[in-house]
Amino acid sequence: MTAAAGAHLQTHHIDLVVVGAHPSGLPLNGELQSLGAELVRANLTAPVYRRHEPV
């Protein structure tokens, strides 16, 4: 990403719902943090939903 593109992103924000390996504490969260993402709100689902764990 160029500095100009990065500056453009810093002046705007996008609300984004994150699932998979990107939420806080999971392996790919650093990718979001390196782009300046910040956690706005955590949410929980019903206990019946399970995240798939690779074997």
PDB file of N, CA and C in Angstrom:
ATOM      1  N   MET A   1       0.851  -1.161   0.000  1.00  0.00           N
ATOM      2  CA  MET A   1       0.000   0.000   0.000  1.00  0.00           C
ATOM      3  C   MET A   1       0.903   1.232   0.000  1.00  0.00           C
ATOM      4  N   THR A   2       0.565   2.203  -0.806  1.00  0.00           N
ATOM      5  CA  THR A   2       1.357   3.428  -0.849  1.00  0.00           C
ATOM      6  C   THR A   2       0.999   4.322   0.322  1.00  0.00           C
ATOM      7  N   ALA A   3       1.884   5.275   0.627  1.00  0.00           N
ATOM      8  CA  ALA A   3       1.614   6.207   1.734  1.00  0.00           C
ATOM      9  C   ALA A   3       0.346   7.006   1.463  1.00  0.00           C
ATOM     10  N   ALA A   4       0.141   7.398   0.204  1.00  0.00           N
ATOM     11  CA  ALA A   4      -1.059   8.169  -0.138  1.00  0.00           C
ATOM     12  C   ALA A   4      -2.324   7.352   0.109  1.00  0.00           C
ATOM     13  N   ALA A   5      -2.286   6.082  -0.263  1.00  0.00           N
ATOM     14  CA  ALA A   5      -3.446   5.224  -0.033  1.00  0.00           C
ATOM     15  C   ALA A   5      -3.672   5.044   1.459  1.00  0.00           C
ATOM     16  N   GLY A   6      -2.595   4.865   2.214  1.00  0.00           N
ATOM     17  CA  GLY A   6      -2.716   4.713   3.659  1.00  0.00           C
ATOM     18  C   GLY A   6      -3.290   5.954   4.310  1.00  0.00           C
ATOM     19  N   ALA A   7      -2.879   7.137   3.850  1.00  0.00           N
ATOM     20  CA  ALA A   7      -3.404   8.395   4.397  1.00  0.00           C
ATOM     21  C   ALA A   7      -4.894   8.510   4.123  1.00  0.00           C
ATOM     22  N   HIS A   8      -5.318   8.089   2.945  1.00  0.00           N
ATOM     23  CA  HIS A   8      -6.742   8.132   2.600  1.00  0.00           C
ATOM     24  C   HIS A   8      -7.530   7.234   3.547  1.00  0.00           C
ATOM     25  N   LEU A   9      -7.023   6.048   3.835  1.00  0.00           N
ATOM     26  CA  LEU A   9      -7.724   5.125   4.717  1.00  0.00           C
ATOM     27  C   LEU A   9      -7.807   5.660   6.142  1.00  0.00           C
ATOM     28  N   GLN A  10      -6.815   6.411   6.572  1.00  0.00           N
ATOM     29  CA  GLN A  10      -6.797   6.915   7.943  1.00  0.00           C
ATOM     30  C   GLN A  10      -7.810   8.037   8.153  1.00  0.00           C
ATOM     31  N   THR A  11      -8.284   8.660   7.109  1.00  0.00           N
ATOM     32  CA  THR A  11      -9.226   9.759   7.269  1.00  0.00           C
ATOM     33  C   THR A  11     -10.677   9.293   7.218  1.00  0.00           C
ATOM     34  N   HIS A  12     -10.894   8.025   6.951  1.00  0.00           N
ATOM     35  CA  HIS A  12     -12.237   7.465   6.888  1.00  0.00           C
ATOM     36  C   HIS A  12     -12.285   6.202   7.744  1.00  0.00           C
ATOM     37  N   HIS A  13     -13.485   5.805   8.113  1.00  0.00           N
ATOM     38  CA  HIS A  13     -13.606   4.527   8.805  1.00  0.00           C
ATOM     39  C   HIS A  13     -14.727   3.722   8.180  1.00  0.00           C
ATOM     40  N   ILE A  14     -14.610   2.422   8.306  1.00  0.00           N
ATOM     41  CA  ILE A  14     -15.601   1.483   7.793  1.00  0.00           C
ATOM     42  C   ILE A  14     -15.940   0.521   8.923  1.00  0.00           C
ATOM     43  N   ASP A  15     -17.222   0.390   9.229  1.00  0.00           N
ATOM     44  CA  ASP A  15     -17.640  -0.624  10.199  1.00  0.00           C
ATOM     45  C   ASP A  15     -17.585  -1.974   9.506  1.00  0.00           C
ATOM     46  N   LEU A  16     -16.917  -2.928  10.141  1.00  0.00           N
ATOM     47  CA  LEU A  16     -16.680  -4.233   9.535  1.00  0.00           C
ATOM     48  C   LEU A  16     -16.924  -5.327  10.563  1.00  0.00           C
ATOM     49  N   VAL A  17     -17.724  -6.314  10.206  1.00  0.00           N
ATOM     50  CA  VAL A  17     -17.940  -7.479  11.060  1.00  0.00           C
ATOM     51  C   VAL A  17     -16.900  -8.517  10.668  1.00  0.00           C
ATOM     52  N   VAL A  18     -16.206  -9.072  11.662  1.00  0.00           N
ATOM     53  CA  VAL A  18     -15.110  -9.989  11.384  1.00  0.00           C
ATOM     54  C   VAL A  18     -15.407 -11.358  11.976  1.00  0.00           C
ATOM     55  N   VAL A  19     -15.231 -12.391  11.159  1.00  0.00           N
ATOM     56  CA  VAL A  19     -15.414 -13.777  11.598  1.00  0.00           C
ATOM     57  C   VAL A  19     -14.229 -14.599  11.099  1.00  0.00           C
ATOM     58  N   GLY A  20     -14.189 -15.861  11.458  1.00  0.00           N
ATOM     59  CA  GLY A  20     -13.108 -16.729  10.985  1.00  0.00           C
ATOM     60  C   GLY A  20     -11.894 -16.604  11.879  1.00  0.00           C
ATOM     61  N   ALA A  21     -10.716 -16.385  11.289  1.00  0.00           N
ATOM     62  CA  ALA A  21      -9.468 -16.320  12.052  1.00  0.00           C
ATOM     63  C   ALA A  21      -9.023 -14.884  12.317  1.00  0.00           C
ATOM     64  N   HIS A  22      -9.892 -13.895  12.080  1.00  0.00           N
ATOM     65  CA  HIS A  22      -9.510 -12.493  12.255  1.00  0.00           C
ATOM     66  C   HIS A  22      -9.931 -11.848  13.572  1.00  0.00           C
ATOM     67  N   PRO A  23     -10.917 -12.350  14.321  1.00  0.00           N
ATOM     68  CA  PRO A  23     -11.293 -11.695  15.570  1.00  0.00           C
ATOM     69  C   PRO A  23     -10.144 -11.630  16.588  1.00  0.00           C
ATOM     70  N   SER A  24     -10.298 -10.789  17.584  1.00  0.00           N
ATOM     71  CA  SER A  24      -9.281 -10.626  18.638  1.00  0.00           C
ATOM     72  C   SER A  24      -8.854 -11.965  19.214  1.00  0.00           C
ATOM     73  N   GLY A  25      -7.542 -12.122  19.380  1.00  0.00           N
ATOM     74  CA  GLY A  25      -6.996 -13.323  19.968  1.00  0.00           C
ATOM     75  C   GLY A  25      -6.787 -14.469  18.991  1.00  0.00           C
ATOM     76  N   LEU A  26      -7.168 -14.287  17.745  1.00  0.00           N
ATOM     77  CA  LEU A  26      -6.994 -15.348  16.750  1.00  0.00           C
ATOM     78  C   LEU A  26      -5.861 -14.994  15.787  1.00  0.00           C
ATOM     79  N   PRO A  27      -5.335 -15.992  15.067  1.00  0.00           N
ATOM     80  CA  PRO A  27      -4.089 -15.830  14.318  1.00  0.00           C
ATOM     81  C   PRO A  27      -4.019 -14.667  13.328  1.00  0.00           C
ATOM     82  N   LEU A  28      -5.089 -14.347  12.637  1.00  0.00           N
ATOM     83  CA  LEU A  28      -5.006 -13.331  11.595  1.00  0.00           C
ATOM     84  C   LEU A  28      -5.419 -11.930  12.054  1.00  0.00           C
ATOM     85  N   ASN A  29      -5.713 -11.761  13.338  1.00  0.00           N
ATOM     86  CA  ASN A  29      -6.113 -10.450  13.844  1.00  0.00           C
ATOM     87  C   ASN A  29      -5.023  -9.406  13.633  1.00  0.00           C
ATOM     88  N   GLY A  30      -3.770  -9.814  13.676  1.00  0.00           N
ATOM     89  CA  GLY A  30      -2.662  -8.880  13.458  1.00  0.00           C
ATOM     90  C   GLY A  30      -2.724  -8.199  12.107  1.00  0.00           C
ATOM     91  N   GLU A  31      -3.281  -8.881  11.104  1.00  0.00           N
ATOM     92  CA  GLU A  31      -3.424  -8.261   9.784  1.00  0.00           C
ATOM     93  C   GLU A  31      -4.336  -7.037   9.865  1.00  0.00           C
ATOM     94  N   LEU A  32      -5.415  -7.158  10.613  1.00  0.00           N
ATOM     95  CA  LEU A  32      -6.330  -6.025  10.768  1.00  0.00           C
ATOM     96  C   LEU A  32      -5.686  -4.913  11.593  1.00  0.00           C
ATOM     97  N   GLN A  33      -5.012  -5.285  12.672  1.00  0.00           N
ATOM     98  CA  GLN A  33      -4.367  -4.286  13.524  1.00  0.00           C
ATOM     99  C   GLN A  33      -3.285  -3.527  12.773  1.00  0.00           C
ATOM    100  N   SER A  34      -2.549  -4.211  11.892  1.00  0.00           N
ATOM    101  CA  SER A  34      -1.487  -3.533  11.140  1.00  0.00           C
ATOM    102  C   SER A  34      -2.050  -2.492  10.186  1.00  0.00           C
ATOM    103  N   LEU A  35      -3.334  -2.592   9.868  1.00  0.00           N
ATOM    104  CA  LEU A  35      -3.993  -1.607   9.012  1.00  0.00           C
ATOM    105  C   LEU A  35      -4.695  -0.522   9.824  1.00  0.00           C
ATOM    106  N   GLY A  36      -4.536  -0.581  11.148  1.00  0.00           N
ATOM    107  CA  GLY A  36      -5.122   0.443  12.002  1.00  0.00           C
ATOM    108  C   GLY A  36      -6.522   0.120  12.490  1.00  0.00           C
ATOM    109  N   ALA A  37      -6.949  -1.119  12.327  1.00  0.00           N
ATOM    110  CA  ALA A  37      -8.293  -1.495  12.782  1.00  0.00           C
ATOM    111  C   ALA A  37      -8.351  -1.464  14.304  1.00  0.00           C
ATOM    112  N   GLU A  38      -9.521  -1.173  14.820  1.00  0.00           N
ATOM    113  CA  GLU A  38      -9.725  -1.193  16.271  1.00  0.00           C
ATOM    114  C   GLU A  38     -11.050  -1.860  16.584  1.00  0.00           C
ATOM    115  N   LEU A  39     -11.075  -2.582  17.686  1.00  0.00           N
ATOM    116  CA  LEU A  39     -12.292  -3.262  18.121  1.00  0.00           C
ATOM    117  C   LEU A  39     -13.266  -2.223  18.655  1.00  0.00           C
ATOM    118  N   VAL A  40     -14.452  -2.211  18.091  1.00  0.00           N
ATOM    119  CA  VAL A  40     -15.498  -1.285  18.538  1.00  0.00           C
ATOM    120  C   VAL A  40     -16.431  -1.981  19.513  1.00  0.00           C
ATOM    121  N   ARG A  41     -16.783  -3.218  19.193  1.00  0.00           N
ATOM    122  CA  ARG A  41     -17.711  -3.961  20.043  1.00  0.00           C
ATOM    123  C   ARG A  41     -17.524  -5.454  19.808  1.00  0.00           C
ATOM    124  N   ALA A  42     -17.521  -6.218  20.863  1.00  0.00           N
ATOM    125  CA  ALA A  42     -17.503  -7.676  20.758  1.00  0.00           C
ATOM    126  C   ALA A  42     -18.932  -8.174  20.907  1.00  0.00           C
ATOM    127  N   ASN A  43     -19.225  -9.272  20.284  1.00  0.00           N
ATOM    128  CA  ASN A  43     -20.561  -9.825  20.331  1.00  0.00           C
ATOM    129  C   ASN A  43     -20.467 -11.335  20.547  1.00  0.00           C
ATOM    130  N   LEU A  44     -21.488 -11.928  21.081  1.00  0.00           N
ATOM    131  CA  LEU A  44     -21.539 -13.377  21.284  1.00  0.00           C
ATOM    132  C   LEU A  44     -22.722 -13.944  20.514  1.00  0.00           C
ATOM    133  N   THR A  45     -22.580 -15.194  20.093  1.00  0.00           N
ATOM    134  CA  THR A  45     -23.690 -15.891  19.463  1.00  0.00           C
ATOM    135  C   THR A  45     -24.236 -16.919  20.443  1.00  0.00           C
ATOM    136  N   ALA A  46     -25.300 -17.565  20.055  1.00  0.00           N
ATOM    137  CA  ALA A  46     -25.892 -18.607  20.892  1.00  0.00           C
ATOM    138  C   ALA A  46     -24.908 -19.761  21.046  1.00  0.00           C
ATOM    139  N   PRO A  47     -24.905 -20.433  22.193  1.00  0.00           N
ATOM    140  CA  PRO A  47     -23.967 -21.539  22.434  1.00  0.00           C
ATOM    141  C   PRO A  47     -24.066 -22.674  21.407  1.00  0.00           C
ATOM    142  N   VAL A  48     -25.184 -22.771  20.707  1.00  0.00           N
ATOM    143  CA  VAL A  48     -25.357 -23.857  19.740  1.00  0.00           C
ATOM    144  C   VAL A  48     -24.399 -23.698  18.550  1.00  0.00           C
ATOM    145  N   TYR A  49     -23.930 -22.482  18.264  1.00  0.00           N
ATOM    146  CA  TYR A  49     -23.000 -22.254  17.160  1.00  0.00           C
ATOM    147  C   TYR A  49     -21.583 -22.589  17.591  1.00  0.00           C
ATOM    148  N   ARG A  50     -20.854 -23.293  16.747  1.00  0.00           N
ATOM    149  CA  ARG A  50     -19.472 -23.674  17.048  1.00  0.00           C
ATOM    150  C   ARG A  50     -18.561 -23.225  15.910  1.00  0.00           C
ATOM    151  N   ARG A  51     -17.375 -22.787  16.266  1.00  0.00           N
ATOM    152  CA  ARG A  51     -16.386 -22.432  15.253  1.00  0.00           C
ATOM    153  C   ARG A  51     -15.653 -23.702  14.861  1.00  0.00           C
ATOM    154  N   HIS A  52     -15.478 -23.923  13.571  1.00  0.00           N
ATOM    155  CA  HIS A  52     -14.791 -25.114  13.081  1.00  0.00           C
ATOM    156  C   HIS A  52     -13.311 -25.032  13.399  1.00  0.00           C
ATOM    157  N   GLU A  53     -12.761 -26.051  14.004  1.00  0.00           N
ATOM    158  CA  GLU A  53     -11.339 -26.144  14.291  1.00  0.00           C
ATOM    159  C   GLU A  53     -10.688 -27.066  13.277  1.00  0.00           C
ATOM    160  N   PRO A  54      -9.690 -26.587  12.527  1.00  0.00           N
ATOM    161  CA  PRO A  54      -9.013 -27.467  11.563  1.00  0.00           C
ATOM    162  C   PRO A  54      -8.307 -28.610  12.289  1.00  0.00           C
ATOM    163  N   VAL A  55      -8.223 -29.732  11.638  1.00  0.00           N
ATOM    164  CA  VAL A  55      -7.563 -30.903  12.231  1.00  0.00           C
ATOM    165  C   VAL A  55      -6.087 -30.940  11.893  1.00  0.00           C
TER     166      VAL A  55
END
